[in-house]
JSON list of N, CA and C in Angstrom, two decimals:
[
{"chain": "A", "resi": 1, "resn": "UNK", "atom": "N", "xyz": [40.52, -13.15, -21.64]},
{"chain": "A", "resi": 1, "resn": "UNK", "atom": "CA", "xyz": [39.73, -14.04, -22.47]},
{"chain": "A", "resi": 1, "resn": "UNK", "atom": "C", "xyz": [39.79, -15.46, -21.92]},
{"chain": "A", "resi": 2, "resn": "UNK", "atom": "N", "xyz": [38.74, -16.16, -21.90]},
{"chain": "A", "resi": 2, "resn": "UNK", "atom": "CA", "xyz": [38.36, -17.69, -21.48]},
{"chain": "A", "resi": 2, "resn": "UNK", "atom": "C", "xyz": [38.85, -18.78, -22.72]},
{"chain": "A", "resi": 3, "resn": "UNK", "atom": "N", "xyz": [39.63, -19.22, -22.23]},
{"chain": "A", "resi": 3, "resn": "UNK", "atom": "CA", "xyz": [39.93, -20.34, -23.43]},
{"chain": "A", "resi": 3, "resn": "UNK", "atom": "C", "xyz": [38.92, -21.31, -22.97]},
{"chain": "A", "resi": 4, "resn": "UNK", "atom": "N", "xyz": [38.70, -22.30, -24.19]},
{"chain": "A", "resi": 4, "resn": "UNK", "atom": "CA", "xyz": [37.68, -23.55, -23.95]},
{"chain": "A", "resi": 4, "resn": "UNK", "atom": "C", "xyz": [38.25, -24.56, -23.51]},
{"chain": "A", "resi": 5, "resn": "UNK", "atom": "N", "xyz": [37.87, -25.42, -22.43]},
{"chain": "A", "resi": 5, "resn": "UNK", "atom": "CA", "xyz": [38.45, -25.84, -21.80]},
{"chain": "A", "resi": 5, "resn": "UNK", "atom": "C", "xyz": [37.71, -27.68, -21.81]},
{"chain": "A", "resi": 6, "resn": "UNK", "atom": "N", "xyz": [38.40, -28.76, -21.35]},
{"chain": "A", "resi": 6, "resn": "UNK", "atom": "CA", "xyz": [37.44, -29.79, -21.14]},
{"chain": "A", "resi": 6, "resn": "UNK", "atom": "C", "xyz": [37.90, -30.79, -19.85]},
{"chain": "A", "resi": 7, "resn": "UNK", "atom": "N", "xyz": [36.98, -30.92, -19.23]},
{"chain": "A", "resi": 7, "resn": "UNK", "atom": "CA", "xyz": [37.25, -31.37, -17.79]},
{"chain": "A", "resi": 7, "resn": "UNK", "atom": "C", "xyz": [36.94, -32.71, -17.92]},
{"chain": "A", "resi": 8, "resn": "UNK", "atom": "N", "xyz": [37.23, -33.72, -18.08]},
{"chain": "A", "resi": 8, "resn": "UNK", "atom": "CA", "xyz": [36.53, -35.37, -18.00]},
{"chain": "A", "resi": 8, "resn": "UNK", "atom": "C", "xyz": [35.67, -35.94, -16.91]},
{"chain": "A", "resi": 9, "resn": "UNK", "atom": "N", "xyz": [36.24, -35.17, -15.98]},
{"chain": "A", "resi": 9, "resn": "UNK", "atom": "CA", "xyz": [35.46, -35.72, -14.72]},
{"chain": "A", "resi": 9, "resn": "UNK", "atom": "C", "xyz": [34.05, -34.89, -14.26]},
{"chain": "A", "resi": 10, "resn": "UNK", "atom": "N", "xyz": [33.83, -34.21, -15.31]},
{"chain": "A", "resi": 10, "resn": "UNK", "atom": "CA", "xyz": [32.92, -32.75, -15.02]},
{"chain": "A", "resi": 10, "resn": "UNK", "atom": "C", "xyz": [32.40, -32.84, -16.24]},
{"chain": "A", "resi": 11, "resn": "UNK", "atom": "N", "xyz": [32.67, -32.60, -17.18]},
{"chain": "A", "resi": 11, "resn": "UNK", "atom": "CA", "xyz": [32.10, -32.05, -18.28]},
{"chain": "A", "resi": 11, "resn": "UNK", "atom": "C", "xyz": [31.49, -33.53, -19.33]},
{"chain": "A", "resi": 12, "resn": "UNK", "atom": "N", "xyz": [32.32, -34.94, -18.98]},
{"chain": "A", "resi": 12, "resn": "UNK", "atom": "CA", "xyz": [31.89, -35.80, -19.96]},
{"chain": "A", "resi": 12, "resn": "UNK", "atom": "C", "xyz": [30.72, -36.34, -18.79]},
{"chain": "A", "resi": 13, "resn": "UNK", "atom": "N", "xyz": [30.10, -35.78, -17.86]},
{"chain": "A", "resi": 13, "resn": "UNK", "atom": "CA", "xyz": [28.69, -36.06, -17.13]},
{"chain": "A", "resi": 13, "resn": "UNK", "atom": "C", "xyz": [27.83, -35.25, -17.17]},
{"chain": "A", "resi": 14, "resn": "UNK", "atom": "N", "xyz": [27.72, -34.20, -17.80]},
{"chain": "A", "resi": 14, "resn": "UNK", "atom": "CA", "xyz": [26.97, -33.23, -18.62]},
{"chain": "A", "resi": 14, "resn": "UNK", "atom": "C", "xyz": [26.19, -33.12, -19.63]},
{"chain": "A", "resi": 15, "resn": "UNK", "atom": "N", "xyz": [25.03, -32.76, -20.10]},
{"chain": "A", "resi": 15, "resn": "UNK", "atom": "CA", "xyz": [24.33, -32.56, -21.30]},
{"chain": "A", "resi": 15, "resn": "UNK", "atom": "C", "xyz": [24.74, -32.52, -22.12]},
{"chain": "A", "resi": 16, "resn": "UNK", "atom": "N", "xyz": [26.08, -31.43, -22.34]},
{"chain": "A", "resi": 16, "resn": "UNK", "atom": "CA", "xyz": [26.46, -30.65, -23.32]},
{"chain": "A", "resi": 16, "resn": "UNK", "atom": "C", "xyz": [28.04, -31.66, -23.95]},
{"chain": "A", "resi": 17, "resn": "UNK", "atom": "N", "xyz": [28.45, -33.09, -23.17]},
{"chain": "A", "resi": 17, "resn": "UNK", "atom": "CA", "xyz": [29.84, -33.57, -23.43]},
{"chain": "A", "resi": 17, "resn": "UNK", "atom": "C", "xyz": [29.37, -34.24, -24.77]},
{"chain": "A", "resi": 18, "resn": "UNK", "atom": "N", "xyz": [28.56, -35.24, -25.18]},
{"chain": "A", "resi": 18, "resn": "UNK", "atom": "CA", "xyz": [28.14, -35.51, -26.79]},
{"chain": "A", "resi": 18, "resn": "UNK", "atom": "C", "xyz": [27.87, -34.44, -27.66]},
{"chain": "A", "resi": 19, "resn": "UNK", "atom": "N", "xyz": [27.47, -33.28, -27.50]},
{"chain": "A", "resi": 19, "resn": "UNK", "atom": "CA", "xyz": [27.87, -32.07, -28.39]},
{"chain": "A", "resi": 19, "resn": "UNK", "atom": "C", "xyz": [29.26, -32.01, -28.23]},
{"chain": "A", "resi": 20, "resn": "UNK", "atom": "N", "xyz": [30.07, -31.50, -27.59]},
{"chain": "A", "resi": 20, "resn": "UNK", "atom": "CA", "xyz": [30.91, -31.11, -27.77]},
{"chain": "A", "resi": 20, "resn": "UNK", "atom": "C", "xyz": [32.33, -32.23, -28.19]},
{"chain": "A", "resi": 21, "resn": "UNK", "atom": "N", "xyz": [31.93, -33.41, -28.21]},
{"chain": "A", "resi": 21, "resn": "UNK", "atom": "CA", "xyz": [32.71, -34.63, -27.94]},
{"chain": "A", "resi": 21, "resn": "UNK", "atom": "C", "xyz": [32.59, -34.49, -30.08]},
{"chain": "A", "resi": 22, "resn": "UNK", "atom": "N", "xyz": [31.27, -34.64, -30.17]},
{"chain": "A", "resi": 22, "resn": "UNK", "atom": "CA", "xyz": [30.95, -34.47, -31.54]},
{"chain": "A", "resi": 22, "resn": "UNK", "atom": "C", "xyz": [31.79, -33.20, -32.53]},
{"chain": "A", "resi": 23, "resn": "UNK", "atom": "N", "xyz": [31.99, -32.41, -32.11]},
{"chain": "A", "resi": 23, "resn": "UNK", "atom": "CA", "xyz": [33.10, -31.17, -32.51]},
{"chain": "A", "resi": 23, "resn": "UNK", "atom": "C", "xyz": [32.11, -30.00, -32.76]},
{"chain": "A", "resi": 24, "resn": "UNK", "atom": "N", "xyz": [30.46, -30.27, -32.17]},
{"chain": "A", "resi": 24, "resn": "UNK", "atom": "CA", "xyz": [29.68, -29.15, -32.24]},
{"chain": "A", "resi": 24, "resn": "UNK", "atom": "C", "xyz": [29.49, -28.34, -30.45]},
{"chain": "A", "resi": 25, "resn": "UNK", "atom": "N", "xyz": [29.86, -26.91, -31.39]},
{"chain": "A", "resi": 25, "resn": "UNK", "atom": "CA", "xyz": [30.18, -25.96, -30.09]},
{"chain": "A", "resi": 25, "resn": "UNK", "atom": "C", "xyz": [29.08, -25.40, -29.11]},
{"chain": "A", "resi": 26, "resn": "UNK", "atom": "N", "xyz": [29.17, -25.94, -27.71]},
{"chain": "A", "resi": 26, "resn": "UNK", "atom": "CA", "xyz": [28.61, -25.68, -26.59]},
{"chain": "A", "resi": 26, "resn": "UNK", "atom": "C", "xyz": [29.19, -25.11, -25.71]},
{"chain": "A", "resi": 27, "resn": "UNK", "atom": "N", "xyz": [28.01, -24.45, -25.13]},
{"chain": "A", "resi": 27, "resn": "UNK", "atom": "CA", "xyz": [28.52, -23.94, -23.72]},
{"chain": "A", "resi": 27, "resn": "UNK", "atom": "C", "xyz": [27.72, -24.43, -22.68]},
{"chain": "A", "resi": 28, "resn": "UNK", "atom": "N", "xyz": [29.25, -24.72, -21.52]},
{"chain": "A", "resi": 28, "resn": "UNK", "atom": "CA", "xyz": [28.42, -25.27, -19.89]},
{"chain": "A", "resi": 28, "resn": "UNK", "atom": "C", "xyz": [29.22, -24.40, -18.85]},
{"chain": "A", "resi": 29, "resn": "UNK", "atom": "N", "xyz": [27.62, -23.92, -18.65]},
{"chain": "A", "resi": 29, "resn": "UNK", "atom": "CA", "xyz": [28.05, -22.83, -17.09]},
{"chain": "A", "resi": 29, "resn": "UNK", "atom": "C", "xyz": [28.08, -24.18, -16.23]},
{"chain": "A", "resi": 30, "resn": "UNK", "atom": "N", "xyz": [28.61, -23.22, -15.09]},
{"chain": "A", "resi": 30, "resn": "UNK", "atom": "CA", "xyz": [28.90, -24.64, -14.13]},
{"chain": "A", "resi": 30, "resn": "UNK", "atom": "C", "xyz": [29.34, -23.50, -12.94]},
{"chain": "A", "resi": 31, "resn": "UNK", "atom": "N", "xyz": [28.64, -24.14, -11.88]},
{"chain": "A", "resi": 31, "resn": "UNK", "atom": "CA", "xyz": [28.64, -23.51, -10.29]},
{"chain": "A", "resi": 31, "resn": "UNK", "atom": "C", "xyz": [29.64, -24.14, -9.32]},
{"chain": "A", "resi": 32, "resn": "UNK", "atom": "N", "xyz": [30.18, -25.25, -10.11]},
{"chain": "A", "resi": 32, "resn": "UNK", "atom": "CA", "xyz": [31.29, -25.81, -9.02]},
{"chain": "A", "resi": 32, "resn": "UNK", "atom": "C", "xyz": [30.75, -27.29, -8.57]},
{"chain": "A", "resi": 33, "resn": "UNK", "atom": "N", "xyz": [31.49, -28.01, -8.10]},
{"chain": "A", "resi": 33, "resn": "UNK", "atom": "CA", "xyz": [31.61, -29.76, -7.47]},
{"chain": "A", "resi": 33, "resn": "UNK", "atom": "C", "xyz": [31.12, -29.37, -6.05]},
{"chain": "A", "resi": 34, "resn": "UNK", "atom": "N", "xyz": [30.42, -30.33, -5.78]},
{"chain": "A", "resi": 34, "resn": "UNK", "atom": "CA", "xyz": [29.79, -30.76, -4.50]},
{"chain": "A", "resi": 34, "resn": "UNK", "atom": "C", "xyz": [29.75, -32.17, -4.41]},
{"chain": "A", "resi": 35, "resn": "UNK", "atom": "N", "xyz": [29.93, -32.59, -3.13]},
{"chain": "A", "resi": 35, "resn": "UNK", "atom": "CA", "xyz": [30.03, -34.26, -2.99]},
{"chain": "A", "resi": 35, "resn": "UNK", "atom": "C", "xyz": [28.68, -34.94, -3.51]},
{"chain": "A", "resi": 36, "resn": "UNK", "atom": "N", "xyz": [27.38, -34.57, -4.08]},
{"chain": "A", "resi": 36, "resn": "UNK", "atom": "CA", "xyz": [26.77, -35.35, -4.51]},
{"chain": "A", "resi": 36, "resn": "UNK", "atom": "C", "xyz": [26.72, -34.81, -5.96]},
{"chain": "A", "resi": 37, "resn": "UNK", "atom": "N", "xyz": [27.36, -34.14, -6.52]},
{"chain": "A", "resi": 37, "resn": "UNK", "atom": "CA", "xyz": [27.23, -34.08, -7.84]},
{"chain": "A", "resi": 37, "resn": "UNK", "atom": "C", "xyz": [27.15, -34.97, -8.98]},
{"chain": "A", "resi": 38, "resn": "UNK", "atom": "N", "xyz": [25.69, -34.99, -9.48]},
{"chain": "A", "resi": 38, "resn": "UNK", "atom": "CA", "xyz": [25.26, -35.59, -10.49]},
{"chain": "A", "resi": 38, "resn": "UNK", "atom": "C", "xyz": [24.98, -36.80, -10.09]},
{"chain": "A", "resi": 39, "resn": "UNK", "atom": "N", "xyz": [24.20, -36.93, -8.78]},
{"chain": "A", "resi": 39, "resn": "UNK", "atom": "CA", "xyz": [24.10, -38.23, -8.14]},
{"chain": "A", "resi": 39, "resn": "UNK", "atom": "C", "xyz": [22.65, -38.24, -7.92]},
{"chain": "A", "resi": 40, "resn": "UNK", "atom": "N", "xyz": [22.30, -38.98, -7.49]},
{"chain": "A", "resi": 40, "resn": "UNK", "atom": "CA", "xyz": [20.85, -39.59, -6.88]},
{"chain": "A", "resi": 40, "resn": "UNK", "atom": "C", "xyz": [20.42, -38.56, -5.74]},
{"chain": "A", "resi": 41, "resn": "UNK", "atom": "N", "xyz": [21.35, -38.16, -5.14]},
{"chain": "A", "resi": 41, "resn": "UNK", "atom": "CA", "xyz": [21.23, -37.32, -4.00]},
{"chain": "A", "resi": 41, "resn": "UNK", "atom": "C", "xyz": [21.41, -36.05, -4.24]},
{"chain": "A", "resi": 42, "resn": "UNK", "atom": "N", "xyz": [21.98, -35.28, -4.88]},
{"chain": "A", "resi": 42, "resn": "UNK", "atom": "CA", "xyz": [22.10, -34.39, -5.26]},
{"chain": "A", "resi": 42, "resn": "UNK", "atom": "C", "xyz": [20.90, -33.96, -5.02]},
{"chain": "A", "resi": 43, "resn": "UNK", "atom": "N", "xyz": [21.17, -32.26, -4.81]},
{"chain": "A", "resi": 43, "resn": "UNK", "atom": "CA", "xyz": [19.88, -31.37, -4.28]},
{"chain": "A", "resi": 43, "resn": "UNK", "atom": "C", "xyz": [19.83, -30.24, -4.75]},
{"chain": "A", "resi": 44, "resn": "UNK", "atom": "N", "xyz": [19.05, -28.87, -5.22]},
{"chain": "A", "resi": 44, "resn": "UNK", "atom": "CA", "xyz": [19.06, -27.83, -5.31]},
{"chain": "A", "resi": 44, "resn": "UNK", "atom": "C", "xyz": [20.02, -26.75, -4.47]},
{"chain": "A", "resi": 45, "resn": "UNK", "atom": "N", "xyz": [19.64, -27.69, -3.11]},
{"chain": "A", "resi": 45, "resn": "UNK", "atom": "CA", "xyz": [20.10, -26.91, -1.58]},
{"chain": "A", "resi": 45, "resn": "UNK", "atom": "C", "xyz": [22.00, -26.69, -1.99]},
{"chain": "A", "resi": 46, "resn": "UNK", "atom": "N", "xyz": [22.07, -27.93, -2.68]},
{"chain": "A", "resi": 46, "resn": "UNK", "atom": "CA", "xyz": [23.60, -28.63, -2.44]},
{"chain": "A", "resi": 46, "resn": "UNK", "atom": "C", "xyz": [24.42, -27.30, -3.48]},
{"chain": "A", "resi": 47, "resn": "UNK", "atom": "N", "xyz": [23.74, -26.13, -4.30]},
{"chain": "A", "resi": 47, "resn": "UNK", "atom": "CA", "xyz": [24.33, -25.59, -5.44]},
{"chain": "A", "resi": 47, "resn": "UNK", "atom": "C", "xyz": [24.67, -24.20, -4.36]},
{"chain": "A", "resi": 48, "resn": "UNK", "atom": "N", "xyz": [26.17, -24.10, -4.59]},
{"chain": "A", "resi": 48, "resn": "UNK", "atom": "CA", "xyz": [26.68, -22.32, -4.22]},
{"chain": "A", "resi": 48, "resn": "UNK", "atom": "C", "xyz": [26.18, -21.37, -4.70]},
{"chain": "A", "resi": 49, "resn": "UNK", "atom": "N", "xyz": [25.23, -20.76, -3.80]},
{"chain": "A", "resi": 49, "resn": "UNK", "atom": "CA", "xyz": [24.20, -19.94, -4.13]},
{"chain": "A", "resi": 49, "resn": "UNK", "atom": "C", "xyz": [25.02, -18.16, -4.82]},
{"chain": "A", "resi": 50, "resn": "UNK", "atom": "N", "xyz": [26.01, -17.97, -4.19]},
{"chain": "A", "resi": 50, "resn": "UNK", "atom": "CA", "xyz": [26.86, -17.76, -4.57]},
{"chain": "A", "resi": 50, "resn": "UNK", "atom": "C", "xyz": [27.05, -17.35, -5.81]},
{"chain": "A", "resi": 51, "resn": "UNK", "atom": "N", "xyz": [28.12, -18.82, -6.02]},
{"chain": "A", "resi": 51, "resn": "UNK", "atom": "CA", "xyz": [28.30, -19.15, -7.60]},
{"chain": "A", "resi": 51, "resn": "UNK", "atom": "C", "xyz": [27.17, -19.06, -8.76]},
{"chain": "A", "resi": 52, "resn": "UNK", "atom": "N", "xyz": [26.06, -19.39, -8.23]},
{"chain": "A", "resi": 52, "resn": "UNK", "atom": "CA", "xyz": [24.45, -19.78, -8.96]},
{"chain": "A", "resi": 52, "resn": "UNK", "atom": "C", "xyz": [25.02, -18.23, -9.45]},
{"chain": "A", "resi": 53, "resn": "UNK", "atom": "N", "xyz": [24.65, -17.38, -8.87]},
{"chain": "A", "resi": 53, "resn": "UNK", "atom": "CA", "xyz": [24.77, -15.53, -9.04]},
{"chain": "A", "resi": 53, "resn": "UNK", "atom": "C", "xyz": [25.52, -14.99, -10.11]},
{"chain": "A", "resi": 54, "resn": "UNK", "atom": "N", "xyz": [26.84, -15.36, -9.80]},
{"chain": "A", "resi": 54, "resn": "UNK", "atom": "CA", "xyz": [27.66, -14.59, -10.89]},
{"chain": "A", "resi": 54, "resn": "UNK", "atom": "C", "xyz": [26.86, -15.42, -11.82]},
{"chain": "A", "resi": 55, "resn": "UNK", "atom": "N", "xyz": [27.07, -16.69, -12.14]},
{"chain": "A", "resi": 55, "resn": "UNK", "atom": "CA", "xyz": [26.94, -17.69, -13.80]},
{"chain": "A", "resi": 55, "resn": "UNK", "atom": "C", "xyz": [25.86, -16.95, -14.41]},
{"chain": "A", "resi": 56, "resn": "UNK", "atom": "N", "xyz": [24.62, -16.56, -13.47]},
{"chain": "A", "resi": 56, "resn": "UNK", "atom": "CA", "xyz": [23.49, -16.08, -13.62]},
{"chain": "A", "resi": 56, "resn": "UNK", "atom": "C", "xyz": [24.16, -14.28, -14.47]},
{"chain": "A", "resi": 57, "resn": "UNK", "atom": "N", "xyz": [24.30, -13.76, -13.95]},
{"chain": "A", "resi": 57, "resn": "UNK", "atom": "CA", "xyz": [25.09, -12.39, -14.31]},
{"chain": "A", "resi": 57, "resn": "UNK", "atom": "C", "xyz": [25.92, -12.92, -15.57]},
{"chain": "A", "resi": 58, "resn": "UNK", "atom": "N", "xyz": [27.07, -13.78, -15.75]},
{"chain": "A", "resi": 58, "resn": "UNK", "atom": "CA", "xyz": [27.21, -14.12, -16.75]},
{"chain": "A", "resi": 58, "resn": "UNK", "atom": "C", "xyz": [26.72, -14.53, -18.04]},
{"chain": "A", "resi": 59, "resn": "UNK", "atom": "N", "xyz": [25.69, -15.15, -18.10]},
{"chain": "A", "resi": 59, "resn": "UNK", "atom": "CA", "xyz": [24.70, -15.60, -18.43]},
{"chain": "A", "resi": 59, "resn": "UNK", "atom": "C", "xyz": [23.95, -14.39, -19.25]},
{"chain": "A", "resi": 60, "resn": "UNK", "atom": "N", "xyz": [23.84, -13.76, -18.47]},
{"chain": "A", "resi": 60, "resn": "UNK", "atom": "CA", "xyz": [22.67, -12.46, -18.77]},
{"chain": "A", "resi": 60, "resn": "UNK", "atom": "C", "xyz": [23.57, -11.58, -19.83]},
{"chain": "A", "resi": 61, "resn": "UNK", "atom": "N", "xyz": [24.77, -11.36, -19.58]},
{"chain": "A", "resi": 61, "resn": "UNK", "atom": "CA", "xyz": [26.12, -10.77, -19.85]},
{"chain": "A", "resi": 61, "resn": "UNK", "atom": "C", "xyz": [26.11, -11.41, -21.58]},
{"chain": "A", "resi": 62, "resn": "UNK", "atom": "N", "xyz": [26.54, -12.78, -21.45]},
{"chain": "A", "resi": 62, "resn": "UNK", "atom": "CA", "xyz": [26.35, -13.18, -22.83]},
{"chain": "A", "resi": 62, "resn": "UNK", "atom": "C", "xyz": [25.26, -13.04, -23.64]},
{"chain": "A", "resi": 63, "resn": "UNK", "atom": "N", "xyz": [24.40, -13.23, -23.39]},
{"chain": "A", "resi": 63, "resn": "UNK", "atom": "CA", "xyz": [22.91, -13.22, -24.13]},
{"chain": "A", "resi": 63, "resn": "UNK", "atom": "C", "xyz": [22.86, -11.60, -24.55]},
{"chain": "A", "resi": 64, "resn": "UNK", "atom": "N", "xyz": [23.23, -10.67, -23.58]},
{"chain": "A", "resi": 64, "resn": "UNK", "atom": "CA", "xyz": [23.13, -9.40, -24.15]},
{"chain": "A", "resi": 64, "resn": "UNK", "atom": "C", "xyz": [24.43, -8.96, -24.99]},
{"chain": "A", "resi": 65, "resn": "UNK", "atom": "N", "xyz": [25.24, -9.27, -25.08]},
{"chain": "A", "resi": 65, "resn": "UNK", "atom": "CA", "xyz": [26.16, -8.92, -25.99]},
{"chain": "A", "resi": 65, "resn": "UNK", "atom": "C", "xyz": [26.18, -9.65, -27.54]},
{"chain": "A", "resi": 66, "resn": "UNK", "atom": "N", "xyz": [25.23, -10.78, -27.56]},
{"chain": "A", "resi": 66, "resn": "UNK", "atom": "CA", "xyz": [24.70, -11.71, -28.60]},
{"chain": "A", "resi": 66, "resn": "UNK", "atom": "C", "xyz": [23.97, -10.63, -29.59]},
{"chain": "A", "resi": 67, "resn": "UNK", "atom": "N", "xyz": [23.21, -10.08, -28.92]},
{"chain": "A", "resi": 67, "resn": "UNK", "atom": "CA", "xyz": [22.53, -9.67, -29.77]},
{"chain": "A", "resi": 67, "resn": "UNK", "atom": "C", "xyz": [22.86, -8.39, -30.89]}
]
């Protein structure tokens, strides 16, 4: 089991850190740090295509057990 976890350097630069900062419950997939993360430069190219995969499978994983 995944405990919930909170990263400051990751997660309070995220969509989801004022939800969750607020005490309302979110979830953030996340593919991993790259040197331009969340920058001006940052690129599509720059995401572990990889990683993209499982989250994606995960992803799919949750939504079907939701229901």
């Amino acid at each position: 089991k995944h405990k919930p976890t909170f990263t400051p350097n990751v997660d309070s630069r995220s969509d989801h850190a004022n939800f969750a900062a607020a005490g309302i419950p979110a979830l953030f997939f996340f593919t991993g740090l790259h040197e331009d993360y969340h920058r001006t430069s940052d690129e599509l190219a720059d995401i572990a295509q990889h990683h993209a995969t499982k989250v994606e499978r995960r992803i799919a994983a949750f939504l079907d057990a939701s229901d």
